Amino acid sequence: MHEGGEDDGELDRDLGESMYVVGFPYLKGWAEARAVADLLSSELARLGCSEETFRVAVGTGADGAGVVRLHVHPSVICDLVRALRLLKQAHPGSLSQGEVRQGAAARRAG
């Protein structure tokens, strides 16, 4: 996972669409986004994606909710689409957001 680089200012502008309020609890949203971003980065690496082909950035929205941005090389999108198709074939039912979060939390804990 890459953090830093020449385009950080652009990401900051993109994530900072609204004015931030002093004293608002943004840290919880940011921490949740950071944990999910770390999980995403490790899973992309496990899929064989080179760290040079993707970058994950985190921030918060004006409401304090975490935001994760994924910047990738087109080849990574192809890998993700293939993985999602295989997942869909193996598990025809769709997963709810809660099930995805529970699975992510279990993987981080284990």
CSV table of N, CA and C in Angstrom, one decimal:
chain,number,residue,atom,x,y,z
A,1,MET,N,0.9,-1.2,0.0
A,1,MET,CA,0.0,0.0,0.0
A,1,MET,C,0.9,1.2,0.0
A,2,HIS,N,0.5,2.2,-0.7
A,2,HIS,CA,1.3,3.4,-0.8
A,2,HIS,C,0.5,4.5,-0.1
A,3,GLU,N,1.2,5.3,0.7
A,3,GLU,CA,0.7,6.5,1.3
A,3,GLU,C,1.8,7.5,1.0
A,4,GLY,N,1.3,8.7,0.6
A,4,GLY,CA,2.3,9.7,0.3
A,4,GLY,C,2.5,9.7,-1.2
A,5,GLY,N,3.2,10.7,-1.7
A,5,GLY,CA,3.4,10.8,-3.1
A,5,GLY,C,3.1,12.2,-3.6
A,6,GLU,N,3.2,12.3,-4.9
A,6,GLU,CA,3.1,13.6,-5.5
A,6,GLU,C,1.6,14.1,-5.6
A,7,ASP,N,0.6,13.2,-5.6
A,7,ASP,CA,-0.7,13.7,-5.8
A,7,ASP,C,-1.5,13.8,-4.5
A,8,ASP,N,-0.8,13.8,-3.3
A,8,ASP,CA,-1.5,13.8,-2.0
A,8,ASP,C,-2.4,15.1,-1.9
A,9,GLY,N,-1.9,16.2,-2.4
A,9,GLY,CA,-2.8,17.4,-2.3
A,9,GLY,C,-4.1,17.3,-3.1
A,10,GLU,N,-4.0,16.6,-4.2
A,10,GLU,CA,-5.2,16.4,-5.0
A,10,GLU,C,-6.2,15.5,-4.2
A,11,LEU,N,-5.7,14.5,-3.5
A,11,LEU,CA,-6.6,13.6,-2.7
A,11,LEU,C,-7.2,14.4,-1.6
A,12,ASP,N,-6.4,15.2,-0.9
A,12,ASP,CA,-6.9,16.0,0.2
A,12,ASP,C,-8.0,16.9,-0.3
A,13,ARG,N,-7.9,17.5,-1.5
A,13,ARG,CA,-9.0,18.4,-2.0
A,13,ARG,C,-10.2,17.6,-2.3
A,14,ASP,N,-10.0,16.4,-2.9
A,14,ASP,CA,-11.1,15.5,-3.2
A,14,ASP,C,-11.9,15.1,-2.0
A,15,LEU,N,-11.1,14.7,-0.9
A,15,LEU,CA,-11.8,14.2,0.3
A,15,LEU,C,-12.4,15.3,1.1
A,16,GLY,N,-11.9,16.5,0.9
A,16,GLY,CA,-12.3,17.7,1.8
A,16,GLY,C,-13.4,18.5,1.1
A,17,GLU,N,-14.5,17.9,0.6
A,17,GLU,CA,-15.5,18.6,-0.1
A,17,GLU,C,-16.3,19.5,0.7
A,18,SER,N,-16.3,19.3,2.0
A,18,SER,CA,-17.1,20.2,2.9
A,18,SER,C,-16.2,20.7,4.0
A,19,MET,N,-16.7,21.8,4.7
A,19,MET,CA,-16.0,22.4,5.7
A,19,MET,C,-16.0,21.4,7.0
A,20,TYR,N,-14.9,21.3,7.6
A,20,TYR,CA,-14.9,20.5,8.9
A,20,TYR,C,-15.2,21.4,10.1
A,21,VAL,N,-15.8,20.7,11.1
A,21,VAL,CA,-16.2,21.4,12.3
A,21,VAL,C,-15.3,21.0,13.4
A,22,VAL,N,-14.7,22.0,14.1
A,22,VAL,CA,-13.9,21.7,15.2
A,22,VAL,C,-14.7,21.0,16.3
A,23,GLY,N,-14.1,20.0,16.9
A,23,GLY,CA,-14.8,19.3,18.0
A,23,GLY,C,-15.7,18.1,17.5
A,24,PHE,N,-15.9,18.0,16.2
A,24,PHE,CA,-16.7,16.9,15.7
A,24,PHE,C,-15.9,15.6,15.8
A,25,PRO,N,-16.5,14.5,16.1
A,25,PRO,CA,-15.7,13.2,16.3
A,25,PRO,C,-15.4,12.5,15.0
A,26,TYR,N,-14.5,13.1,14.2
A,26,TYR,CA,-14.1,12.5,12.9
A,26,TYR,C,-13.2,11.3,13.1
A,27,LEU,N,-12.5,11.2,14.2
A,27,LEU,CA,-11.5,10.1,14.4
A,27,LEU,C,-12.1,8.7,14.3
A,28,LYS,N,-13.3,8.5,14.8
A,28,LYS,CA,-13.9,7.2,14.7
A,28,LYS,C,-14.1,6.8,13.3
A,29,GLY,N,-14.6,7.7,12.5
A,29,GLY,CA,-14.8,7.4,11.1
A,29,GLY,C,-13.5,7.1,10.3
A,30,TRP,N,-12.5,7.9,10.7
A,30,TRP,CA,-11.2,7.8,10.0
A,30,TRP,C,-10.6,6.4,10.4
A,31,ALA,N,-10.7,6.1,11.7
A,31,ALA,CA,-10.1,4.8,12.2
A,31,ALA,C,-10.8,3.6,11.5
A,32,GLU,N,-12.1,3.7,11.4
A,32,GLU,CA,-12.8,2.6,10.7
A,32,GLU,C,-12.3,2.5,9.2
A,33,ALA,N,-12.2,3.7,8.6
A,33,ALA,CA,-11.7,3.7,7.2
A,33,ALA,C,-10.3,3.2,7.1
A,34,ARG,N,-9.5,3.5,8.0
A,34,ARG,CA,-8.1,3.1,8.0
A,34,ARG,C,-8.0,1.5,8.1
A,35,ALA,N,-8.8,1.0,9.0
A,35,ALA,CA,-8.8,-0.5,9.2
A,35,ALA,C,-9.3,-1.2,7.9
A,36,VAL,N,-10.3,-0.7,7.3
A,36,VAL,CA,-10.8,-1.3,6.1
A,36,VAL,C,-9.8,-1.1,4.9
A,37,ALA,N,-9.2,0.0,4.9
A,37,ALA,CA,-8.2,0.3,3.9
A,37,ALA,C,-7.0,-0.7,4.0
A,38,ASP,N,-6.6,-0.9,5.2
A,38,ASP,CA,-5.5,-1.9,5.5
A,38,ASP,C,-5.9,-3.3,5.1
A,39,LEU,N,-7.1,-3.7,5.4
A,39,LEU,CA,-7.7,-5.0,5.0
A,39,LEU,C,-7.7,-5.1,3.4
A,40,LEU,N,-8.2,-4.0,2.8
A,40,LEU,CA,-8.2,-4.0,1.3
A,40,LEU,C,-6.8,-4.2,0.7
A,41,SER,N,-5.9,-3.4,1.3
A,41,SER,CA,-4.5,-3.5,0.8
A,41,SER,C,-3.9,-4.9,0.9
A,42,SER,N,-4.1,-5.5,2.1
A,42,SER,CA,-3.6,-6.8,2.3
A,42,SER,C,-4.2,-7.8,1.4
A,43,GLU,N,-5.5,-7.7,1.1
A,43,GLU,CA,-6.2,-8.7,0.3
A,43,GLU,C,-5.8,-8.5,-1.2
A,44,LEU,N,-5.6,-7.2,-1.6
A,44,LEU,CA,-5.1,-7.0,-3.0
A,44,LEU,C,-3.7,-7.6,-3.1
A,45,ALA,N,-2.9,-7.5,-2.1
A,45,ALA,CA,-1.5,-8.1,-2.2
A,45,ALA,C,-1.7,-9.6,-2.2
A,46,ARG,N,-2.6,-10.2,-1.5
A,46,ARG,CA,-2.8,-11.7,-1.5
A,46,ARG,C,-3.3,-12.1,-2.8
A,47,LEU,N,-4.0,-11.3,-3.6
A,47,LEU,CA,-4.5,-11.6,-4.9
A,47,LEU,C,-3.3,-11.5,-5.9
A,48,GLY,N,-2.2,-11.0,-5.5
A,48,GLY,CA,-1.1,-10.9,-6.4
A,48,GLY,C,-0.9,-9.6,-7.0
A,49,CYS,N,-1.6,-8.6,-6.5
A,49,CYS,CA,-1.5,-7.2,-7.1
A,49,CYS,C,-0.2,-6.6,-6.5
A,50,SER,N,0.6,-6.1,-7.4
A,50,SER,CA,1.8,-5.4,-6.9
A,50,SER,C,1.5,-4.1,-6.3
A,51,GLU,N,2.2,-3.7,-5.2
A,51,GLU,CA,2.0,-2.5,-4.6
A,51,GLU,C,2.1,-1.2,-5.5
A,52,GLU,N,2.9,-1.4,-6.6
A,52,GLU,CA,3.0,-0.3,-7.5
A,52,GLU,C,1.8,0.0,-8.3
A,53,THR,N,0.8,-1.0,-8.3
A,53,THR,CA,-0.4,-0.9,-9.1
A,53,THR,C,-1.6,-0.3,-8.4
A,54,PHE,N,-1.5,-0.1,-7.1
A,54,PHE,CA,-2.7,0.5,-6.4
A,54,PHE,C,-2.2,1.4,-5.2
A,55,ARG,N,-3.1,2.2,-4.8
A,55,ARG,CA,-2.9,3.1,-3.7
A,55,ARG,C,-4.2,3.3,-3.0
A,56,VAL,N,-4.2,3.2,-1.7
A,56,VAL,CA,-5.4,3.4,-0.9
A,56,VAL,C,-5.3,4.6,0.0
A,57,ALA,N,-6.3,5.5,0.0
A,57,ALA,CA,-6.2,6.7,0.8
A,57,ALA,C,-7.5,6.7,1.7
A,58,VAL,N,-7.4,7.3,2.9
A,58,VAL,CA,-8.5,7.4,3.8
A,58,VAL,C,-8.7,8.8,4.2
A,59,GLY,N,-9.9,9.1,4.6
A,59,GLY,CA,-10.3,10.4,5.1
A,59,GLY,C,-11.7,10.3,5.8
A,60,THR,N,-12.3,11.4,6.0
A,60,THR,CA,-13.7,11.4,6.5
A,60,THR,C,-14.5,12.4,5.7
A,61,GLY,N,-15.8,12.2,5.7
A,61,GLY,CA,-16.7,13.1,5.1
A,61,GLY,C,-17.1,14.2,6.2
A,62,ALA,N,-17.9,15.1,5.8
A,62,ALA,CA,-18.3,16.2,6.7
A,62,ALA,C,-19.1,15.6,7.8
A,63,ASP,N,-19.8,14.5,7.6
A,63,ASP,CA,-20.6,13.9,8.7
A,63,ASP,C,-19.8,13.0,9.6
A,64,GLY,N,-18.5,12.9,9.4
A,64,GLY,CA,-17.6,12.1,10.2
A,64,GLY,C,-17.5,10.6,9.8
A,65,ALA,N,-18.2,10.2,8.7
A,65,ALA,CA,-18.1,8.9,8.2
A,65,ALA,C,-16.8,8.7,7.5
A,66,GLY,N,-16.2,7.5,7.7
A,66,GLY,CA,-15.0,7.2,7.0
A,66,GLY,C,-15.2,7.1,5.5
A,67,VAL,N,-14.1,7.5,4.8
A,67,VAL,CA,-14.1,7.4,3.3
A,67,VAL,C,-12.8,6.7,2.9
A,68,VAL,N,-12.9,5.7,2.0
A,68,VAL,CA,-11.8,5.0,1.5
A,68,VAL,C,-11.8,5.2,0.0
A,69,ARG,N,-10.6,5.7,-0.5
A,69,ARG,CA,-10.4,5.8,-2.0
A,69,ARG,C,-9.4,4.8,-2.5
A,70,LEU,N,-9.7,4.2,-3.6
A,70,LEU,CA,-8.8,3.2,-4.2
A,70,LEU,C,-8.4,3.7,-5.5
A,71,HIS,N,-7.2,3.9,-5.7
A,71,HIS,CA,-6.6,4.4,-7.0
A,71,HIS,C,-5.8,3.2,-7.5
A,72,VAL,N,-6.2,2.7,-8.7
A,72,VAL,CA,-5.6,1.5,-9.2
A,72,VAL,C,-5.2,1.5,-10.7
A,73,HIS,N,-4.3,0.7,-11.1
A,73,HIS,CA,-4.0,0.5,-12.5
A,73,HIS,C,-5.1,-0.4,-13.1
A,74,PRO,N,-5.5,-0.2,-14.3
A,74,PRO,CA,-6.5,-0.9,-14.9
A,74,PRO,C,-6.4,-2.5,-14.8
A,75,SER,N,-5.2,-3.0,-14.7
A,75,SER,CA,-5.0,-4.4,-14.6
A,75,SER,C,-5.6,-4.9,-13.2
A,76,VAL,N,-5.5,-4.1,-12.2
A,76,VAL,CA,-6.0,-4.4,-10.9
A,76,VAL,C,-7.6,-4.5,-11.0
A,77,ILE,N,-8.2,-3.7,-11.7
A,77,ILE,CA,-9.7,-3.7,-11.9
A,77,ILE,C,-10.0,-5.1,-12.5
A,78,CYS,N,-9.3,-5.5,-13.5
A,78,CYS,CA,-9.5,-6.8,-14.2
A,78,CYS,C,-9.4,-7.9,-13.2
A,79,ASP,N,-8.4,-7.9,-12.3
A,79,ASP,CA,-8.2,-8.9,-11.3
A,79,ASP,C,-9.4,-8.9,-10.3
A,80,LEU,N,-9.8,-7.7,-9.9
A,80,LEU,CA,-10.9,-7.6,-9.0
A,80,LEU,C,-12.2,-8.1,-9.6
A,81,VAL,N,-12.5,-7.8,-10.8
A,81,VAL,CA,-13.7,-8.3,-11.5
A,81,VAL,C,-13.7,-9.8,-11.6
A,82,ARG,N,-12.5,-10.4,-11.9
A,82,ARG,CA,-12.5,-11.8,-12.0
A,82,ARG,C,-12.7,-12.4,-10.6
A,83,ALA,N,-12.1,-11.8,-9.5
A,83,ALA,CA,-12.3,-12.3,-8.2
A,83,ALA,C,-13.8,-12.2,-7.8
A,84,LEU,N,-14.4,-11.1,-8.1
A,84,LEU,CA,-15.8,-10.9,-7.8
A,84,LEU,C,-16.7,-11.9,-8.5
A,85,ARG,N,-16.4,-12.2,-9.7
A,85,ARG,CA,-17.2,-13.1,-10.5
A,85,ARG,C,-17.1,-14.5,-9.9
A,86,LEU,N,-15.8,-14.9,-9.5
A,86,LEU,CA,-15.7,-16.2,-8.9
A,86,LEU,C,-16.4,-16.3,-7.5
A,87,LEU,N,-16.4,-15.2,-6.8
A,87,LEU,CA,-17.1,-15.1,-5.5
A,87,LEU,C,-18.6,-15.3,-5.7
A,88,LYS,N,-19.1,-14.6,-6.8
A,88,LYS,CA,-20.5,-14.7,-7.1
A,88,LYS,C,-20.9,-16.1,-7.5
A,89,GLN,N,-20.1,-16.8,-8.2
A,89,GLN,CA,-20.3,-18.1,-8.6
A,89,GLN,C,-20.3,-19.1,-7.4
A,90,ALA,N,-19.4,-18.9,-6.5
A,90,ALA,CA,-19.3,-19.7,-5.3
A,90,ALA,C,-20.4,-19.4,-4.3
A,91,HIS,N,-20.9,-18.2,-4.3
A,91,HIS,CA,-21.9,-17.8,-3.3
A,91,HIS,C,-23.0,-17.0,-4.1
A,92,PRO,N,-23.9,-17.6,-4.7
A,92,PRO,CA,-24.9,-16.9,-5.5
A,92,PRO,C,-25.7,-15.8,-4.8
A,93,GLY,N,-25.9,-16.0,-3.5
A,93,GLY,CA,-26.7,-14.9,-2.8
A,93,GLY,C,-25.7,-13.7,-2.5
A,94,SER,N,-26.3,-12.6,-2.4
A,94,SER,CA,-25.5,-11.4,-2.1
A,94,SER,C,-25.3,-11.3,-0.6
A,95,LEU,N,-24.1,-10.7,-0.3
A,95,LEU,CA,-23.8,-10.5,1.1
A,95,LEU,C,-24.2,-9.1,1.5
A,96,SER,N,-24.8,-9.0,2.7
A,96,SER,CA,-25.2,-7.7,3.3
A,96,SER,C,-23.9,-7.0,3.8
A,97,GLN,N,-24.0,-5.7,3.9
A,97,GLN,CA,-22.9,-4.9,4.4
A,97,GLN,C,-22.5,-5.4,5.8
A,98,GLY,N,-23.4,-5.8,6.6
A,98,GLY,CA,-23.1,-6.2,8.0
A,98,GLY,C,-22.3,-7.5,7.9
A,99,GLU,N,-22.6,-8.4,7.0
A,99,GLU,CA,-21.9,-9.7,6.9
A,99,GLU,C,-20.5,-9.4,6.4
A,100,VAL,N,-20.3,-8.5,5.5
A,100,VAL,CA,-19.0,-8.1,5.0
A,100,VAL,C,-18.1,-7.5,6.2
A,101,ARG,N,-18.7,-6.6,6.9
A,101,ARG,CA,-18.0,-6.0,8.1
A,101,ARG,C,-17.6,-7.1,9.1
A,102,GLN,N,-18.5,-8.0,9.4
A,102,GLN,CA,-18.2,-9.1,10.4
A,102,GLN,C,-17.1,-9.9,9.9
A,103,GLY,N,-17.1,-10.3,8.6
A,103,GLY,CA,-16.0,-11.0,8.0
A,103,GLY,C,-14.7,-10.3,8.1
A,104,ALA,N,-14.7,-9.0,7.8
A,104,ALA,CA,-13.5,-8.2,7.9
A,104,ALA,C,-13.0,-8.2,9.3
A,105,ALA,N,-13.9,-8.0,10.3
A,105,ALA,CA,-13.4,-7.9,11.7
A,105,ALA,C,-12.8,-9.2,12.1
A,106,ALA,N,-13.4,-10.3,11.7
A,106,ALA,CA,-12.9,-11.7,12.0
A,106,ALA,C,-11.5,-11.9,11.4
A,107,ARG,N,-11.3,-11.5,10.2
A,107,ARG,CA,-10.0,-11.6,9.6
A,107,ARG,C,-9.0,-10.8,10.3
A,108,ARG,N,-9.3,-9.6,10.7
A,108,ARG,CA,-8.4,-8.7,11.4
A,108,ARG,C,-8.0,-9.3,12.8
A,109,ALA,N,-9.0,-9.9,13.4
A,109,ALA,CA,-8.8,-10.5,14.8
A,109,ALA,C,-8.0,-11.8,14.7
A,110,GLY,N,-8.1,-12.5,13.6
A,110,GLY,CA,-7.5,-13.8,13.5
A,110,GLY,C,-6.2,-13.9,12.9
